XYZ file of N, CA, C and O in Angstrom:
752
model
N -62.740 -26.662 -28.900
C -61.777 -25.863 -28.182
C -61.758 -24.443 -28.734
O -61.680 -24.245 -29.937
N -61.803 -23.482 -27.838
C -61.789 -22.085 -28.242
C -60.357 -21.574 -28.288
O -59.522 -21.946 -27.480
N -60.093 -20.679 -29.240
C -58.774 -20.074 -29.330
C -58.513 -19.224 -28.093
O -59.383 -18.503 -27.619
N -57.308 -19.322 -27.545
C -56.956 -18.534 -26.369
C -57.407 -19.155 -25.061
O -57.201 -18.593 -24.009
N -58.032 -20.320 -25.112
C -58.508 -20.963 -23.887
C -57.394 -21.690 -23.168
O -56.287 -21.828 -23.672
N -57.696 -22.160 -21.966
C -56.751 -22.948 -21.195
C -57.109 -24.420 -21.339
O -58.267 -24.798 -21.227
N -56.091 -25.230 -21.569
C -56.321 -26.653 -21.765
C -55.355 -27.445 -20.904
O -54.258 -27.006 -20.616
N -55.775 -28.625 -20.522
C -54.924 -29.494 -19.731
C -54.817 -30.842 -20.427
O -55.795 -31.338 -20.990
N -53.649 -31.455 -20.362
C -53.527 -32.805 -20.917
C -54.190 -33.851 -20.026
O -54.370 -34.987 -20.429
N -54.543 -33.449 -18.809
C -55.194 -34.364 -17.875
C -56.661 -34.545 -18.245
O -57.309 -33.626 -18.738
N -57.232 -35.725 -17.966
C -58.660 -35.950 -18.263
C -59.555 -35.095 -17.359
O -59.173 -34.737 -16.234
N -60.739 -34.786 -17.837
C -61.686 -33.955 -17.084
C -62.007 -34.546 -15.713
O -62.255 -33.805 -14.758
N -61.975 -35.857 -15.588
C -62.288 -36.503 -14.305
C -61.298 -36.096 -13.200
O -61.642 -36.127 -12.024
N -60.087 -35.706 -13.579
C -59.108 -35.255 -12.589
C -59.542 -33.967 -11.902
O -59.041 -33.636 -10.834
N -60.457 -33.236 -12.512
C -60.872 -31.942 -11.986
C -62.232 -31.999 -11.280
O -62.790 -30.976 -10.938
N -62.736 -33.187 -11.056
C -64.021 -33.344 -10.389
C -63.907 -32.885 -8.937
O -62.984 -33.268 -8.218
N -64.848 -32.033 -8.505
C -64.815 -31.485 -7.150
C -66.222 -31.376 -6.592
O -67.201 -31.631 -7.291
N -66.326 -31.019 -5.313
C -67.611 -30.960 -4.617
C -68.175 -29.553 -4.464
O -69.058 -29.341 -3.648
N -67.663 -28.609 -5.182
C -68.214 -27.253 -5.145
C -69.383 -27.230 -6.126
O -69.220 -26.913 -7.296
N -70.559 -27.563 -5.643
C -71.697 -27.765 -6.546
C -72.058 -26.522 -7.352
O -72.506 -26.631 -8.487
N -71.852 -25.327 -6.778
C -72.176 -24.099 -7.508
C -71.249 -23.885 -8.702
O -71.560 -23.135 -9.614
N -70.098 -24.537 -8.695
C -69.136 -24.394 -9.787
C -68.892 -25.721 -10.494
O -67.820 -25.978 -11.018
N -69.911 -26.546 -10.497
C -69.829 -27.868 -11.115
C -69.320 -27.740 -12.548
O -69.689 -26.825 -13.269
N -68.466 -28.636 -12.947
C -67.911 -28.700 -14.299
C -67.011 -27.518 -14.648
O -66.760 -27.252 -15.816
N -66.536 -26.791 -13.655
C -65.576 -25.712 -13.897
C -64.289 -26.037 -13.159
O -64.309 -26.598 -12.076
N -63.193 -25.669 -13.746
C -61.912 -25.850 -13.076
C -61.176 -24.521 -12.921
O -60.144 -24.443 -12.283
N -61.746 -23.463 -13.522
C -61.206 -22.116 -13.398
C -62.383 -21.155 -13.340
O -63.310 -21.243 -14.146
N -62.351 -20.252 -12.353
C -63.473 -19.345 -12.154
C -62.939 -18.017 -11.622
O -61.951 -17.995 -10.890
N -63.574 -16.922 -12.001
C -63.171 -15.592 -11.527
C -64.342 -14.967 -10.770
O -65.457 -14.911 -11.291
N -64.086 -14.504 -9.556
C -65.069 -13.743 -8.783
C -64.641 -12.283 -8.857
O -63.557 -11.924 -8.387
N -65.469 -11.459 -9.469
C -65.136 -10.051 -9.660
C -65.412 -9.257 -8.392
O -66.496 -9.335 -7.818
N -64.414 -8.492 -7.945
C -64.551 -7.601 -6.801
C -64.027 -6.233 -7.245
O -62.824 -5.968 -7.175
N -64.924 -5.360 -7.728
C -64.497 -4.067 -8.265
C -63.918 -3.120 -7.209
O -64.209 -3.244 -6.023
N -63.114 -2.177 -7.673
C -62.545 -1.126 -6.837
C -63.666 -0.335 -6.183
O -64.723 -0.119 -6.778
N -63.444 0.097 -4.953
C -64.430 0.890 -4.225
C -63.749 2.125 -3.639
O -62.716 2.008 -2.971
N -64.326 3.281 -3.882
C -63.774 4.538 -3.388
C -63.710 4.558 -1.857
O -62.837 5.167 -1.261
N -64.625 3.873 -1.203
C -64.714 3.924 0.264
C -63.765 2.948 0.972
O -63.666 2.946 2.185
N -63.050 2.141 0.226
C -62.194 1.103 0.803
C -60.778 1.608 1.035
O -60.256 2.408 0.267
N -60.121 1.136 2.078
C -58.708 1.411 2.340
C -57.922 0.174 1.942
O -58.225 -0.927 2.409
N -56.927 0.352 1.099
C -56.205 -0.798 0.559
C -54.804 -0.994 1.141
O -54.082 -1.879 0.719
N -54.438 -0.166 2.117
C -53.156 -0.339 2.799
C -53.337 0.000 4.271
O -54.076 0.913 4.619
N -52.640 -0.740 5.127
C -52.586 -0.367 6.537
C -51.591 0.784 6.666
O -50.587 0.823 5.952
N -51.851 1.687 7.557
C -50.964 2.844 7.729
C -49.550 2.379 8.057
O -49.334 1.531 8.915
N -48.576 2.927 7.334
C -47.173 2.586 7.560
C -46.724 1.299 6.901
O -45.576 0.893 7.032
N -47.595 0.621 6.180
C -47.258 -0.655 5.548
C -47.082 -0.485 4.039
O -47.793 0.289 3.412
N -46.142 -1.237 3.464
C -45.980 -1.257 2.015
C -46.800 -2.391 1.401
O -46.941 -2.475 0.195
N -47.317 -3.272 2.247
C -48.131 -4.388 1.793
C -49.529 -3.875 1.425
O -49.850 -2.710 1.652
N -50.325 -4.732 0.856
C -51.682 -4.346 0.459
C -52.689 -5.279 1.113
O -52.370 -6.401 1.493
N -53.937 -4.792 1.187
C -55.048 -5.609 1.681
C -56.296 -5.208 0.903
O -56.347 -4.140 0.283
N -57.280 -6.080 0.914
C -58.535 -5.796 0.238
C -59.648 -6.487 1.036
O -59.885 -7.689 0.882
N -60.311 -5.725 1.905
C -61.375 -6.277 2.753
C -62.522 -6.857 1.942
O -63.087 -7.884 2.326
N -62.869 -6.199 0.852
C -63.985 -6.688 0.032
C -63.683 -8.071 -0.533
O -64.541 -8.956 -0.524
N -62.455 -8.264 -1.017
C -62.057 -9.585 -1.521
C -62.062 -10.624 -0.408
O -62.541 -11.744 -0.591
N -61.500 -10.267 0.731
C -61.430 -11.207 1.863
C -62.829 -11.649 2.284
O -63.071 -12.844 2.500
N -63.744 -10.699 2.384
C -65.121 -11.030 2.766
C -65.788 -11.912 1.716
O -66.517 -12.853 2.043
N -65.530 -11.629 0.436
C -66.115 -12.420 -0.652
C -65.580 -13.851 -0.617
O -66.337 -14.811 -0.769
N -64.291 -14.005 -0.378
C -63.689 -15.340 -0.289
C -64.289 -16.112 0.880
O -64.706 -17.265 0.728
N -64.344 -15.491 2.053
C -64.865 -16.167 3.248
C -66.327 -16.567 3.065
O -66.711 -17.690 3.429
N -67.136 -15.692 2.507
C -68.552 -16.048 2.325
C -68.711 -17.124 1.258
O -69.570 -18.007 1.380
N -67.884 -17.108 0.225
C -67.941 -18.133 -0.820
C -67.565 -19.498 -0.240
O -68.218 -20.510 -0.519
N -66.529 -19.525 0.588
C -66.110 -20.780 1.231
C -67.200 -21.266 2.183
O -67.535 -22.459 2.203
N -67.769 -20.371 2.955
C -68.840 -20.744 3.906
C -70.016 -21.380 3.164
O -70.539 -22.413 3.592
N -70.431 -20.785 2.055
C -71.530 -21.351 1.265
C -71.180 -22.755 0.781
O -72.014 -23.659 0.809
N -69.934 -22.935 0.319
C -69.519 -24.259 -0.162
C -69.514 -25.277 0.977
O -70.001 -26.397 0.824
N -68.965 -24.880 2.131
C -68.879 -25.797 3.273
C -70.252 -26.197 3.791
O -70.437 -27.323 4.263
N -71.189 -25.280 3.723
C -72.530 -25.553 4.237
C -73.435 -26.249 3.221
O -74.561 -26.617 3.536
N -72.950 -26.446 2.017
C -73.706 -27.152 0.981
C -73.684 -28.645 1.305
O -72.631 -29.205 1.626
N -74.826 -29.300 1.224
C -74.936 -30.727 1.565
C -74.037 -31.612 0.710
O -73.605 -32.674 1.147
N -73.739 -31.198 -0.525
C -72.934 -32.038 -1.415
C -71.434 -31.885 -1.173
O -70.636 -32.624 -1.731
N -71.041 -30.945 -0.330
C -69.619 -30.714 -0.077
C -69.043 -31.806 0.812
O -69.644 -32.208 1.793
N -67.842 -32.272 0.472
C -67.169 -33.238 1.336
C -65.656 -33.137 1.196
O -65.093 -33.441 0.157
N -65.033 -32.649 2.231
C -63.590 -32.698 2.451
C -62.662 -32.365 1.282
O -61.725 -33.095 1.013
N -62.885 -31.264 0.626
C -61.913 -30.765 -0.331
C -60.922 -29.924 0.469
O -61.312 -29.130 1.313
N -59.630 -30.085 0.233
C -58.653 -29.231 0.892
C -58.685 -27.861 0.207
O -58.887 -27.773 -1.003
N -58.510 -26.806 1.001
C -58.627 -25.450 0.471
C -57.369 -24.662 0.796
O -56.942 -24.588 1.950
N -56.787 -24.054 -0.221
C -55.673 -23.137 -0.049
C -56.119 -21.752 -0.499
O -56.830 -21.631 -1.485
N -55.723 -20.742 0.248
C -56.034 -19.362 -0.134
C -54.699 -18.639 -0.261
O -53.974 -18.477 0.721
N -54.383 -18.239 -1.474
C -53.088 -17.636 -1.788
C -53.278 -16.158 -2.104
O -54.236 -15.768 -2.782
N -52.356 -15.349 -1.639
C -52.319 -13.941 -1.993
C -50.862 -13.535 -2.182
O -49.951 -14.243 -1.769
N -50.667 -12.404 -2.818
C -49.321 -11.888 -3.044
C -48.857 -10.985 -1.896
O -47.713 -10.570 -1.876
N -49.762 -10.671 -0.962
C -49.483 -9.644 0.043
C -49.697 -10.144 1.468
O -50.741 -10.709 1.791
N -48.716 -9.867 2.339
C -48.755 -10.294 3.740
C -49.974 -9.729 4.474
O -50.632 -10.445 5.229
N -50.283 -8.451 4.277
C -51.428 -7.858 4.979
C -52.749 -8.496 4.553
O -53.689 -8.571 5.340
N -52.811 -8.988 3.324
C -54.039 -9.645 2.869
C -54.224 -10.990 3.557
O -55.358 -11.418 3.784
N -53.142 -11.668 3.908
C -53.251 -12.937 4.645
C -54.047 -12.709 5.924
O -55.002 -13.444 6.221
N -53.661 -11.703 6.689
C -54.354 -11.420 7.960
C -55.797 -10.982 7.713
O -56.704 -11.361 8.457
N -56.020 -10.202 6.675
C -57.370 -9.728 6.347
C -58.286 -10.908 6.010
O -59.441 -10.953 6.437
N -57.761 -11.879 5.279
C -58.544 -13.074 4.927
C -58.826 -13.911 6.175
O -59.951 -14.384 6.378
N -57.821 -14.085 7.018
C -58.036 -14.843 8.257
C -59.103 -14.182 9.125
O -59.956 -14.867 9.699
N -59.081 -12.860 9.207
C -60.105 -12.134 9.971
C -61.498 -12.391 9.389
O -62.461 -12.609 10.134
N -61.602 -12.399 8.064
C -62.893 -12.650 7.411
C -63.359 -14.085 7.649
O -64.556 -14.332 7.870
N -62.442 -15.039 7.625
C -62.791 -16.439 7.909
C -63.269 -16.598 9.354
O -64.191 -17.368 9.625
N -62.659 -15.856 10.268
C -63.105 -15.881 11.672
C -64.521 -15.322 11.784
O -65.357 -15.878 12.501
N -64.793 -14.223 11.112
C -66.137 -13.619 11.156
C -67.197 -14.592 10.643
O -68.327 -14.576 11.113
N -66.827 -15.436 9.704
C -67.765 -16.418 9.154
C -67.843 -17.674 10.018
O -68.621 -18.577 9.733
N -67.003 -17.771 11.053
C -67.020 -18.945 11.932
C -66.316 -20.149 11.346
O -66.561 -21.284 11.764
N -65.423 -19.934 10.388
C -64.727 -21.042 9.735
C -63.456 -21.413 10.488
O -63.150 -22.602 10.645
N -62.690 -20.409 10.928
C -61.493 -20.672 11.722
C -61.600 -19.928 13.057
O -62.372 -18.975 13.184
N -60.793 -20.369 14.024
C -60.796 -19.740 15.347
C -59.600 -18.789 15.485
O -58.849 -18.595 14.522
N -59.394 -18.276 16.674
C -58.307 -17.308 16.883
C -56.923 -17.932 16.735
O -55.934 -17.220 16.611
N -56.850 -19.260 16.716
C -55.573 -19.959 16.525
C -55.384 -20.368 15.063
O -54.489 -21.165 14.758
N -56.243 -19.847 14.182
C -56.211 -20.133 12.731
C -56.490 -21.597 12.414
O -56.077 -22.102 11.379
N -57.201 -22.273 13.303
C -57.601 -23.665 13.087
C -59.088 -23.706 12.785
O -59.843 -22.845 13.257
N -59.542 -24.707 12.041
C -60.978 -24.810 11.774
C -61.784 -24.899 13.074
O -61.346 -25.529 14.039
N -62.941 -24.256 13.087
C -63.819 -24.330 14.258
C -64.411 -25.731 14.348
O -64.315 -26.527 13.415
N -65.039 -26.036 15.472
C -65.570 -27.382 15.690
C -66.562 -27.798 14.606
O -66.632 -28.963 14.241
N -67.320 -26.850 14.080
C -68.273 -27.170 13.012
C -67.566 -27.688 11.757
O -68.105 -28.486 11.009
N -66.339 -27.223 11.536
C -65.581 -27.593 10.335
C -64.284 -28.318 10.689
O -63.277 -28.174 10.006
N -64.309 -29.114 11.743
C -63.095 -29.714 12.275
C -62.356 -30.611 11.290
O -61.155 -30.821 11.419
N -63.023 -31.146 10.272
C -62.350 -32.000 9.292
C -61.783 -31.221 8.112
O -61.219 -31.803 7.192
N -61.919 -29.917 8.157
C -61.474 -29.065 7.062
C -59.969 -28.828 7.113
O -59.413 -28.553 8.171
N -59.315 -28.956 5.965
C -57.927 -28.520 5.845
C -57.948 -27.233 5.035
O -58.289 -27.226 3.857
N -57.612 -26.123 5.688
C -57.602 -24.815 5.040
C -56.330 -24.080 5.438
O -55.966 -24.044 6.607
N -55.633 -23.545 4.453
C -54.382 -22.836 4.682
C -54.457 -21.497 3.954
O -54.876 -21.438 2.803
N -54.043 -20.429 4.649
C -53.995 -19.091 4.071
C -52.552 -18.625 4.127
O -51.904 -18.725 5.177
N -52.023 -18.117 3.019
C -50.648 -17.635 3.027
C -50.284 -16.881 1.771
O -51.073 -16.789 0.824
N -49.076 -16.348 1.773
C -48.572 -15.678 0.584
C -48.092 -16.726 -0.414
O -47.887 -17.891 -0.058
N -47.878 -16.298 -1.624
C -47.410 -17.196 -2.681
C -46.133 -17.913 -2.240
O -45.989 -19.121 -2.461
N -45.238 -17.181 -1.606
C -43.960 -17.771 -1.172
C -44.166 -18.982 -0.275
O -43.413 -19.952 -0.352
N -45.181 -18.961 0.574
C -45.439 -20.053 1.516
C -46.063 -21.278 0.840
O -46.113 -22.349 1.437
N -46.533 -21.133 -0.394
C -47.230 -22.226 -1.068
C -46.344 -23.026 -2.017
O -46.797 -23.968 -2.642
N -45.087 -22.659 -2.136
C -44.170 -23.386 -3.005
C -44.167 -24.858 -2.610
O -43.959 -25.190 -1.452
N -44.447 -25.743 -3.560
C -44.424 -27.181 -3.311
C -45.689 -27.751 -2.688
O -45.782 -28.953 -2.489
N -46.687 -26.912 -2.364
C -47.929 -27.397 -1.760
C -49.039 -27.419 -2.807
O -49.030 -26.635 -3.747
N -49.989 -28.320 -2.613
C -51.158 -28.392 -3.490
C -52.406 -28.581 -2.650
O -52.363 -29.172 -1.571
N -53.535 -28.099 -3.178
C -54.834 -28.222 -2.531
C -55.857 -28.568 -3.606
O -55.671 -28.248 -4.766
N -56.945 -29.217 -3.195
C -57.998 -29.513 -4.164
C -58.527 -28.228 -4.778
O -58.666 -28.119 -5.986
N -58.836 -27.259 -3.921
C -59.395 -25.980 -4.366
C -58.479 -24.863 -3.886
O -58.071 -24.845 -2.722
N -58.156 -23.935 -4.783
C -57.330 -22.787 -4.419
C -58.066 -21.509 -4.786
O -58.594 -21.367 -5.894
N -58.110 -20.606 -3.816
C -58.581 -19.243 -4.045
C -57.332 -18.381 -4.205
O -56.442 -18.422 -3.348
N -57.255 -17.625 -5.273
C -56.140 -16.706 -5.495
C -56.669 -15.291 -5.326
O -57.430 -14.792 -6.155
N -56.295 -14.668 -4.220
C -56.723 -13.300 -3.921
C -55.748 -12.340 -4.582
O -54.619 -12.164 -4.125
N -56.184 -11.678 -5.659
C -55.318 -10.771 -6.397
C -55.012 -9.507 -5.581
O -53.963 -8.912 -5.734
N -55.945 -9.090 -4.754
C -55.795 -7.980 -3.799
C -55.678 -6.615 -4.471
O -56.374 -5.678 -4.111
N -54.825 -6.479 -5.445
C -54.529 -5.184 -6.044
C -55.709 -4.659 -6.860
O -56.289 -5.371 -7.669
N -56.050 -3.409 -6.639
C -57.099 -2.743 -7.407
C -56.840 -1.246 -7.389
O -56.064 -0.752 -6.572
N -57.434 -0.542 -8.308
C -57.327 0.913 -8.342
C -58.442 1.467 -9.211
O -59.142 0.728 -9.908
N -58.601 2.759 -9.165
C -59.580 3.462 -9.981
C -58.992 3.613 -11.379
O -58.102 4.446 -11.588
N -59.444 2.834 -12.336
C -58.838 2.880 -13.671
C -59.135 4.180 -14.412
O -58.539 4.434 -15.443
N -60.020 5.010 -13.861
C -60.256 6.308 -14.501
C -59.112 7.292 -14.211
O -59.025 8.341 -14.826
N -58.209 6.926 -13.277
C -57.041 7.747 -12.969
C -55.862 7.211 -13.775
O -55.270 6.195 -13.408
N -55.474 7.893 -14.874
C -54.428 7.364 -15.763
C -53.035 7.340 -15.135
O -52.146 6.661 -15.630
N -52.807 8.051 -14.050
C -51.475 8.116 -13.447
C -51.196 6.982 -12.474
O -50.082 6.866 -11.978
N -52.169 6.173 -12.191
C -52.008 5.178 -11.125
C -51.504 3.824 -11.629
O -50.952 3.046 -10.880
N -51.675 3.535 -12.890
C -51.266 2.236 -13.427
C -49.826 2.308 -13.919
O -49.538 2.848 -14.972
N -48.900 1.754 -13.137
C -47.491 1.703 -13.504
C -47.004 0.274 -13.328
O -47.638 -0.532 -12.656
N -45.876 -0.028 -13.927
C -45.314 -1.366 -13.767
C -45.049 -1.659 -12.288
O -45.283 -2.761 -11.816
N -44.592 -0.639 -11.547
C -44.321 -0.828 -10.121
C -45.599 -1.162 -9.360
O -45.583 -1.902 -8.388
N -46.728 -0.611 -9.800
C -47.970 -0.874 -9.076
C -48.416 -2.328 -9.222
O -49.062 -2.869 -8.343
N -48.047 -2.968 -10.327
C -48.384 -4.383 -10.515
C -47.332 -5.294 -9.880
O -47.579 -6.461 -9.645
N -46.165 -4.775 -9.619
C -44.993 -5.414 -9.013
C -45.062 -6.934 -8.939
O -44.748 -7.626 -9.893
N -45.442 -7.472 -7.787
C -45.415 -8.923 -7.545
C -46.368 -9.688 -8.460
O -46.168 -10.864 -8.716
N -47.383 -9.027 -8.953
C -48.388 -9.710 -9.766
C -47.876 -10.106 -11.146
O -48.494 -10.920 -11.822
N -46.775 -9.509 -11.586
C -46.250 -9.826 -12.913
C -44.905 -10.538 -12.856
O -44.246 -10.701 -13.869
N -44.513 -10.976 -11.678
C -43.285 -11.759 -11.561
C -43.610 -13.199 -11.954
O -44.399 -13.873 -11.294
N -43.015 -13.655 -13.051
C -43.364 -14.959 -13.609
C -43.257 -16.100 -12.615
O -44.115 -16.977 -12.570
N -42.195 -16.119 -11.792
C -42.035 -17.231 -10.857
C -43.157 -17.252 -9.817
O -43.693 -18.307 -9.488
N -43.563 -16.084 -9.300
C -44.648 -16.034 -8.313
C -45.986 -16.350 -8.964
O -46.811 -17.069 -8.397
N -46.205 -15.816 -10.140
C -47.462 -16.066 -10.848
C -47.603 -17.553 -11.173
O -48.679 -18.130 -11.028
N -46.514 -18.185 -11.574
C -46.537 -19.616 -11.870
C -46.933 -20.423 -10.637
O -47.769 -21.328 -10.724
N -46.334 -20.122 -9.491
C -46.694 -20.826 -8.252
C -48.161 -20.568 -7.925
O -48.919 -21.482 -7.608
N -48.594 -19.317 -8.031
C -49.954 -18.933 -7.645
C -51.023 -19.672 -8.438
O -52.047 -20.061 -7.880
N -50.785 -19.881 -9.718
C -51.837 -20.490 -10.545
C -51.651 -21.985 -10.756
O -52.392 -22.602 -11.515
N -50.703 -22.592 -10.052
C -50.484 -24.029 -10.259
C -50.569 -24.845 -8.967
O -50.096 -25.971 -8.911
N -51.195 -24.321 -7.926
C -51.296 -25.034 -6.652
C -52.584 -25.843 -6.533
O -52.737 -26.641 -5.635
N -53.539 -25.640 -7.423
C -54.811 -26.340 -7.331
C -54.739 -27.684 -8.049
O -54.070 -27.823 -9.046
N -55.451 -28.636 -7.484
C -55.551 -29.929 -8.131
C -56.838 -30.028 -8.948
O -56.876 -30.738 -9.947
N -57.895 -29.337 -8.505
C -59.195 -29.488 -9.154
C -59.836 -28.178 -9.581
O -60.515 -28.133 -10.602
N -59.672 -27.110 -8.779
C -60.397 -25.873 -9.055
C -59.580 -24.668 -8.599
O -59.124 -24.627 -7.460
N -59.401 -23.703 -9.504
C -58.747 -22.438 -9.181
C -59.805 -21.343 -9.269
O -60.454 -21.186 -10.301
N -59.966 -20.603 -8.169
C -60.915 -19.497 -8.122
C -60.118 -18.215 -7.913
O -59.547 -18.001 -6.843
N -60.029 -17.396 -8.950
C -59.345 -16.110 -8.854
C -60.343 -15.080 -8.352
O -61.489 -15.051 -8.799
N -59.901 -14.255 -7.421
C -60.773 -13.249 -6.828
C -60.078 -11.906 -6.978
O -58.959 -11.719 -6.490
N -60.731 -10.974 -7.667
C -60.105 -9.673 -7.858
C -60.908 -8.795 -8.784
O -61.987 -9.154 -9.251
N -60.361 -7.642 -9.059
C -60.996 -6.642 -9.907
C -60.690 -6.942 -11.371
O -59.585 -6.697 -11.845
N -61.680 -7.478 -12.092
C -61.466 -7.857 -13.484
C -61.020 -6.684 -14.348
O -60.204 -6.855 -15.248
N -61.530 -5.504 -14.081
C -61.155 -4.342 -14.895
C -59.667 -4.052 -14.782
O -59.023 -3.704 -15.766
N -59.120 -4.179 -13.595
C -57.695 -3.907 -13.401
C -56.832 -4.887 -14.190
O -55.831 -4.512 -14.780
N -57.238 -6.153 -14.237
C -56.414 -7.152 -14.887
C -56.714 -7.322 -16.372
O -56.015 -8.044 -17.065
N -57.718 -6.613 -16.857
C -57.957 -6.585 -18.296
C -57.696 -5.192 -18.860
O -57.843 -4.963 -20.047
N -57.260 -4.277 -18.004
C -56.959 -2.897 -18.376
C -55.842 -2.889 -19.418
O -54.864 -3.617 -19.288
N -55.977 -2.077 -20.446
C -55.033 -2.123 -21.548
C -53.592 -1.874 -21.111
O -52.665 -2.461 -21.658
N -53.347 -1.049 -20.100
C -51.986 -0.798 -19.651
C -51.406 -2.026 -18.938
O -50.190 -2.233 -18.963
N -52.242 -2.831 -18.336
C -51.742 -4.029 -17.641
C -51.145 -5.001 -18.630
O -50.167 -5.678 -18.347
N -51.694 -5.078 -19.829
C -51.239 -6.022 -20.823
C -49.774 -5.797 -21.213
O -49.050 -6.712 -21.506
N -49.331 -4.532 -21.215
C -47.947 -4.285 -21.627
C -46.943 -4.689 -20.555
O -45.755 -4.698 -20.815
N -47.390 -5.042 -19.369
C -46.474 -5.472 -18.312
C -46.352 -6.990 -18.251
O -45.679 -7.520 -17.398
N -47.024 -7.690 -19.140
C -46.975 -9.149 -19.127
C -45.572 -9.638 -19.427
O -44.837 -9.071 -20.157
């Protein structure tokens, strides 16, 4: 056991899943760095979105679903932001995973997939959970990192719900630099 690692009192067999690319993992981070060309808010909205993250999540799920070893893992996709919910659904539609009614397409008709904000996931569990962090910024700009900018991401009750909805595998998707940035640590 490594110092600072995450441990569970549950046996490793409880975390067995069909995501063959992530075999023997129960926690994984997909890095999606900040991009100067990206728009992270809809005009007039206080919510946030991240198209790059949404596309990465949808393509990652598509690869898993199309893998021959995959079989009926329930999937939850959690985000802290309402606008990101719609952005993720749009990306899932582009990949042919869900239809305009937010239901799985005929190719994936046995799939249980739910996309929502942290608030909507209270009391729900899924085999695999994608946590879309959404928030990112240019860390070379020292004026942009404030406690308010991390807002919902550092609320203990929301963070607890966000990281405890998975039964087998939690996949965090976001900008690793932002969440390991030295100023972020003081907001813990």
